[in-house]
mmCIF file of C-alpha atoms in Angstrom:
data_model
loop_
_atom_site.group_PDB
_atom_site.id
_atom_site.type_symbol
_atom_site.label_atom_id
_atom_site.label_comp_id
_atom_site.label_asym_id
_atom_site.label_seq_id
_atom_site.Cartn_x
_atom_site.Cartn_y
_atom_site.Cartn_z
ATOM 1 C CA GLN A 1 -9.447 23.524 -3.407
ATOM 2 C CA LYS A 2 -6.361 22.439 -1.045
ATOM 3 C CA GLU A 3 -5.071 24.955 1.372
ATOM 4 C CA VAL A 4 -1.388 24.810 -0.450
ATOM 5 C CA GLU A 5 -1.416 23.976 -3.903
ATOM 6 C CA GLN A 6 1.943 22.652 -5.434
ATOM 7 C CA ASP A 7 2.700 20.881 -8.733
ATOM 8 C CA PRO A 8 4.071 17.695 -8.369
ATOM 9 C CA GLY A 9 6.032 17.699 -11.323
ATOM 10 C CA PRO A 10 8.398 15.690 -12.155
ATOM 11 C CA LEU A 11 10.754 18.692 -13.318
ATOM 12 C CA SER A 12 13.748 17.496 -15.170
ATOM 13 C CA VAL A 13 16.745 20.012 -15.884
ATOM 14 C CA PRO A 14 20.282 19.906 -17.301
ATOM 15 C CA GLU A 15 22.955 20.596 -14.900
ATOM 16 C CA GLY A 16 23.790 24.380 -14.379
ATOM 17 C CA ALA A 17 20.153 25.147 -15.021
ATOM 18 C CA ILE A 18 18.052 27.733 -12.915
ATOM 19 C CA VAL A 19 14.945 25.795 -11.248
ATOM 20 C CA SER A 20 11.894 27.811 -10.298
ATOM 21 C CA LEU A 21 9.583 26.150 -7.869
ATOM 22 C CA ASN A 22 6.344 27.204 -6.992
ATOM 23 C CA CYS A 23 3.446 26.947 -4.184
ATOM 24 C CA THR A 24 0.280 29.031 -4.074
ATOM 25 C CA TYR A 25 -2.001 29.008 -0.820
ATOM 26 C CA SER A 26 -5.376 29.938 0.265
ATOM 27 C CA ASN A 27 -5.159 30.798 3.844
ATOM 28 C CA SER A 28 -4.480 34.610 4.163
ATOM 29 C CA ALA A 29 -3.151 34.050 7.558
ATOM 30 C CA PHE A 30 -0.076 32.231 6.883
ATOM 31 C CA GLN A 31 3.139 34.057 8.041
ATOM 32 C CA TYR A 32 5.672 31.629 7.973
ATOM 33 C CA PHE A 33 6.995 29.841 4.970
ATOM 34 C CA MET A 34 9.664 27.082 4.393
ATOM 35 C CA TRP A 35 10.974 25.283 1.904
ATOM 36 C CA TYR A 36 12.194 21.454 2.761
ATOM 37 C CA ARG A 37 14.139 19.260 0.723
ATOM 38 C CA GLN A 38 13.314 15.633 0.817
ATOM 39 C CA TYR A 39 15.906 12.959 -0.378
ATOM 40 C CA SER A 40 14.697 9.407 -1.273
ATOM 41 C CA ARG A 41 13.769 7.372 1.664
ATOM 42 C CA LYS A 42 14.876 10.345 4.076
ATOM 43 C CA GLY A 43 13.062 12.832 6.354
ATOM 44 C CA PRO A 44 12.730 16.653 5.001
ATOM 45 C CA GLU A 45 15.353 18.948 5.822
ATOM 46 C CA LEU A 46 14.734 22.738 6.050
ATOM 47 C CA LEU A 47 16.422 24.546 3.147
ATOM 48 C CA MET A 48 14.815 28.225 3.608
ATOM 49 C CA TYR A 49 12.846 29.889 6.115
ATOM 50 C CA THR A 50 11.127 33.230 5.593
ATOM 51 C CA TYR A 51 8.778 35.227 7.555
ATOM 52 C CA SER A 52 5.814 37.105 5.793
ATOM 53 C CA SER A 53 6.679 39.050 2.483
ATOM 54 C CA GLY A 54 10.009 39.291 0.960
ATOM 55 C CA ASN A 55 13.152 37.645 -0.607
ATOM 56 C CA LYS A 56 15.777 35.585 1.137
ATOM 57 C CA GLU A 57 18.871 34.199 -0.554
ATOM 58 C CA ASP A 58 21.183 31.617 0.783
ATOM 59 C CA GLY A 59 23.964 30.555 -1.635
ATOM 60 C CA ARG A 60 22.514 29.400 -4.624
ATOM 61 C CA PHE A 61 18.954 29.238 -3.088
ATOM 62 C CA THR A 62 16.336 32.466 -2.965
ATOM 63 C CA ALA A 63 13.201 32.386 -1.624
ATOM 64 C CA GLN A 64 10.311 34.838 -2.614
ATOM 65 C CA VAL A 65 7.136 35.110 -0.922
ATOM 66 C CA ASP A 66 4.301 37.540 -2.105
ATOM 67 C CA LYS A 67 1.546 37.609 0.228
ATOM 68 C CA SER A 68 -0.478 39.985 -1.667
ATOM 69 C CA SER A 69 -0.651 36.796 -4.534
ATOM 70 C CA LYS A 70 -0.657 34.034 -1.923
ATOM 71 C CA TYR A 71 2.197 32.759 -4.075
ATOM 72 C CA ILE A 72 5.630 31.626 -3.046
ATOM 73 C CA SER A 73 8.740 30.238 -4.950
ATOM 74 C CA LEU A 74 12.313 28.889 -4.594
ATOM 75 C CA PHE A 75 14.961 29.616 -7.116
ATOM 76 C CA ILE A 76 17.913 27.177 -7.358
ATOM 77 C CA ARG A 77 20.812 28.839 -9.673
ATOM 78 C CA ASP A 78 23.653 26.629 -11.213
ATOM 79 C CA SER A 79 21.593 23.283 -10.572
ATOM 80 C CA GLN A 80 23.706 20.365 -9.619
ATOM 81 C CA PRO A 81 22.854 16.539 -9.446
ATOM 82 C CA SER A 82 22.994 16.749 -5.750
ATOM 83 C CA ASP A 83 19.969 18.881 -6.009
ATOM 84 C CA SER A 84 17.793 16.017 -7.197
ATOM 85 C CA ALA A 85 15.080 15.341 -4.715
ATOM 86 C CA THR A 86 11.614 16.182 -3.794
ATOM 87 C CA TYR A 87 10.947 20.094 -2.463
ATOM 88 C CA LEU A 88 8.234 20.500 -0.096
ATOM 89 C CA CYS A 89 6.902 23.932 0.519
ATOM 90 C CA ALA A 90 5.424 24.495 4.055
ATOM 91 C CA MET A 91 3.545 27.372 5.670
ATOM 92 C CA SER A 92 2.037 28.052 9.144
ATOM 93 C CA VAL A 93 0.030 30.712 10.905
ATOM 94 C CA TYR A 94 2.200 30.467 13.853
ATOM 95 C CA ASN A 95 5.906 29.493 13.642
ATOM 96 C CA ASN A 96 6.309 25.790 13.870
ATOM 97 C CA ASN A 97 2.881 25.334 14.813
ATOM 98 C CA ASP A 98 0.560 23.238 12.794
ATOM 99 C CA MET A 99 2.556 23.514 9.474
ATOM 100 C CA ARG A 100 0.752 22.913 6.072
ATOM 101 C CA PHE A 101 2.688 21.391 3.485
ATOM 102 C CA GLY A 102 2.650 21.116 -0.228
ATOM 103 C CA ALA A 103 2.466 17.785 -2.192
ATOM 104 C CA GLY A 104 5.991 18.309 -2.922
ATOM 105 C CA THR A 105 7.965 18.542 -6.581
ATOM 106 C CA ARG A 106 10.313 16.126 -7.704
ATOM 107 C CA LEU A 107 13.179 17.448 -9.203
ATOM 108 C CA THR A 108 16.001 15.721 -11.443
ATOM 109 C CA VAL A 109 19.021 17.587 -12.463
ATOM 110 C CA LYS A 110 20.600 15.627 -15.172
ATOM 111 C CA PRO A 111 24.642 15.631 -15.625
ATOM 112 C CA GLU B 1 24.802 15.923 17.264
ATOM 113 C CA ALA B 2 22.804 12.803 16.787
ATOM 114 C CA GLY B 3 19.701 13.422 14.662
ATOM 115 C CA VAL B 4 16.152 12.226 15.533
ATOM 116 C CA ALA B 5 15.824 8.391 15.643
ATOM 117 C CA GLN B 6 12.968 6.436 14.431
ATOM 118 C CA SER B 7 12.504 2.578 14.526
ATOM 119 C CA PRO B 8 11.471 0.460 13.046
ATOM 120 C CA ARG B 9 12.195 1.715 9.529
ATOM 121 C CA TYR B 10 9.763 -0.763 7.646
ATOM 122 C CA LYS B 11 6.812 -2.498 8.997
ATOM 123 C CA ILE B 12 4.434 -4.554 6.919
ATOM 124 C CA ILE B 13 1.042 -5.719 8.719
ATOM 125 C CA GLU B 14 -2.251 -6.861 8.094
ATOM 126 C CA LYS B 15 -5.093 -4.878 8.409
ATOM 127 C CA ARG B 16 -6.821 -4.852 11.589
ATOM 128 C CA GLN B 17 -3.663 -5.669 13.253
ATOM 129 C CA SER B 18 -1.704 -3.078 15.654
ATOM 130 C CA VAL B 19 1.519 -1.277 15.254
ATOM 131 C CA ALA B 20 3.446 0.886 16.998
ATOM 132 C CA PHE B 21 6.500 3.219 16.398
ATOM 133 C CA TRP B 22 9.176 4.712 18.295
ATOM 134 C CA CYS B 23 11.236 8.295 18.056
ATOM 135 C CA ASN B 24 14.065 9.474 20.144
ATOM 136 C CA PRO B 25 13.969 13.110 19.523
ATOM 137 C CA ILE B 26 17.245 15.359 19.621
ATOM 138 C CA SER B 27 18.748 15.578 23.008
ATOM 139 C CA GLY B 28 17.266 18.656 24.612
ATOM 140 C CA HIS B 29 14.462 19.345 22.293
ATOM 141 C CA ALA B 30 11.449 20.181 23.987
ATOM 142 C CA THR B 31 8.851 19.877 21.080
ATOM 143 C CA LEU B 32 7.973 16.788 19.551
ATOM 144 C CA TYR B 33 6.101 16.198 16.432
ATOM 145 C CA TRP B 34 4.461 13.221 14.432
ATOM 146 C CA TYR B 35 3.459 13.261 10.800
ATOM 147 C CA GLN B 36 2.052 11.141 8.142
ATOM 148 C CA GLN B 37 3.415 11.226 5.014
ATOM 149 C CA ILE B 38 1.090 9.248 2.374
ATOM 150 C CA LEU B 39 2.739 8.312 -1.170
ATOM 151 C CA GLY B 40 2.683 11.712 -3.514
ATOM 152 C CA GLN B 41 1.845 13.823 -0.663
ATOM 153 C CA GLY B 42 3.190 16.217 1.934
ATOM 154 C CA PRO B 43 3.303 15.432 5.560
ATOM 155 C CA LYS B 44 0.539 16.003 7.709
ATOM 156 C CA LEU B 45 0.617 16.704 11.171
ATOM 157 C CA LEU B 46 -0.980 14.177 13.597
ATOM 158 C CA ILE B 47 0.142 15.348 17.050
ATOM 159 C CA GLN B 48 2.534 18.003 18.502
ATOM 160 C CA PHE B 49 3.801 17.708 22.162
ATOM 161 C CA GLN B 50 5.870 20.181 24.207
ATOM 162 C CA ASN B 51 7.943 18.175 26.781
ATOM 163 C CA ASN B 52 5.260 15.489 27.905
ATOM 164 C CA GLY B 53 2.041 17.477 27.194
ATOM 165 C CA VAL B 54 -0.082 17.505 23.993
ATOM 166 C CA VAL B 55 -0.227 20.748 22.429
ATOM 167 C CA ASP B 56 -2.289 19.945 19.119
ATOM 168 C CA ASP B 57 -3.830 16.578 18.188
ATOM 169 C CA SER B 58 -6.835 17.845 16.331
ATOM 170 C CA GLN B 59 -5.770 15.721 13.266
ATOM 171 C CA LEU B 60 -4.935 12.541 15.060
ATOM 172 C CA PRO B 61 -7.764 9.907 14.029
ATOM 173 C CA LYS B 62 -8.205 9.020 17.747
ATOM 174 C CA ASP B 63 -10.609 6.205 17.371
ATOM 175 C CA ARG B 64 -7.356 4.106 16.085
ATOM 176 C CA PHE B 65 -4.443 6.485 16.764
ATOM 177 C CA SER B 66 -2.931 7.008 20.018
ATOM 178 C CA ALA B 67 0.529 8.654 21.029
ATOM 179 C CA GLU B 68 2.484 9.327 24.045
ATOM 180 C CA ARG B 69 5.584 11.082 25.243
ATOM 181 C CA LEU B 70 6.696 9.867 28.389
ATOM 182 C CA LYS B 71 8.940 12.019 30.580
ATOM 183 C CA GLY B 72 9.150 14.594 27.704
ATOM 184 C CA VAL B 73 11.733 12.503 25.877
ATOM 185 C CA ASP B 74 10.940 9.456 23.575
ATOM 186 C CA SER B 75 7.675 9.017 22.023
ATOM 187 C CA THR B 76 5.639 6.405 20.671
ATOM 188 C CA LEU B 77 2.790 6.284 18.167
ATOM 189 C CA LYS B 78 0.423 3.255 17.750
ATOM 190 C CA ILE B 79 -2.238 2.332 15.440
ATOM 191 C CA GLN B 80 -5.218 0.096 16.413
ATOM 192 C CA PRO B 81 -6.618 -1.386 14.266
ATOM 193 C CA ALA B 82 -4.674 -0.516 11.111
ATOM 194 C CA LYS B 83 -6.328 0.265 7.793
ATOM 195 C CA LEU B 84 -5.334 -0.137 4.177
ATOM 196 C CA GLU B 85 -5.415 3.717 4.327
ATOM 197 C CA ASP B 86 -2.836 3.734 7.030
ATOM 198 C CA SER B 87 -0.272 2.910 4.721
ATOM 199 C CA ALA B 88 2.294 5.999 4.890
ATOM 200 C CA VAL B 89 5.628 7.008 6.183
ATOM 201 C CA TYR B 90 5.338 8.193 9.567
ATOM 202 C CA LEU B 91 7.835 11.014 10.409
ATOM 203 C CA CYS B 92 8.985 12.406 13.828
ATOM 204 C CA ALA B 93 10.307 15.773 14.173
ATOM 205 C CA SER B 94 11.790 17.889 16.938
ATOM 206 C CA THR B 95 12.433 21.509 17.863
ATOM 207 C CA GLN B 96 14.489 22.885 20.562
ATOM 208 C CA VAL B 97 11.902 25.458 21.558
ATOM 209 C CA ARG B 98 8.755 26.806 19.946
ATOM 210 C CA GLY B 99 10.464 30.009 19.180
ATOM 211 C CA GLN B 100 10.917 32.629 15.920
ATOM 212 C CA GLY B 101 12.943 30.613 13.353
ATOM 213 C CA GLU B 102 13.476 27.232 15.072
ATOM 214 C CA THR B 103 14.082 24.454 12.466
ATOM 215 C CA GLN B 104 12.360 21.236 12.981
ATOM 216 C CA TYR B 105 14.480 18.210 12.459
ATOM 217 C CA PHE B 106 12.907 15.077 11.111
ATOM 218 C CA GLY B 107 13.712 11.486 11.377
ATOM 219 C CA PRO B 108 14.134 9.183 8.262
ATOM 220 C CA GLY B 109 10.606 8.032 9.122
ATOM 221 C CA THR B 110 8.927 4.526 9.595
ATOM 222 C CA ARG B 111 7.384 3.196 6.236
ATOM 223 C CA LEU B 112 4.333 1.008 6.941
ATOM 224 C CA LEU B 113 2.749 -0.919 4.403
ATOM 225 C CA VAL B 114 -0.897 -2.389 5.424
ATOM 226 C CA LEU B 115 -2.055 -5.587 3.473
#
């Protein structure tokens, strides 16, 4: 079993749809949870950062962490074609130390 | 603010050859990371520097990979000799300090193809 599991997709949605992206993990010691967006031929860029359990909202993006279920989610409201990218979940025990990434979910938002 | 710079952007080599990648982090960033991202997978940490010292190199294949960060600024990652399975994108990232909430900024990566 991989330490971090993420459905690679691909996921295709129409513009304006709500997108739900998920990851599960096996290491209960993870405390820091991140979502990165990676455009083709670019490096990942941080979208959301959450410490421990709970929800965090930033504009159209909402990150949720359920440590009891070892499950994290990213929701994108009113999705736009510019959201088309690969979304990577990442997590670590200590902040910015030995982050473990999921395989990434490739998202396409069609106009 | 200039981002993380990497060069070359692309490299094609034959197996058993040597190759080196260069990274210039964001000015003032003390921590530097090298990741390997194989097609269809997430990045995997190879080595982490704090200034010019190694913090974590537990996942670096030390029989063929080496990295250095002279003067705590630029860094080079070398593979010698390369294998087919080393074909990947090599990402460099940096953060200002190893503190709560610090963002890792990634460079565009070097895409390596080993034939």
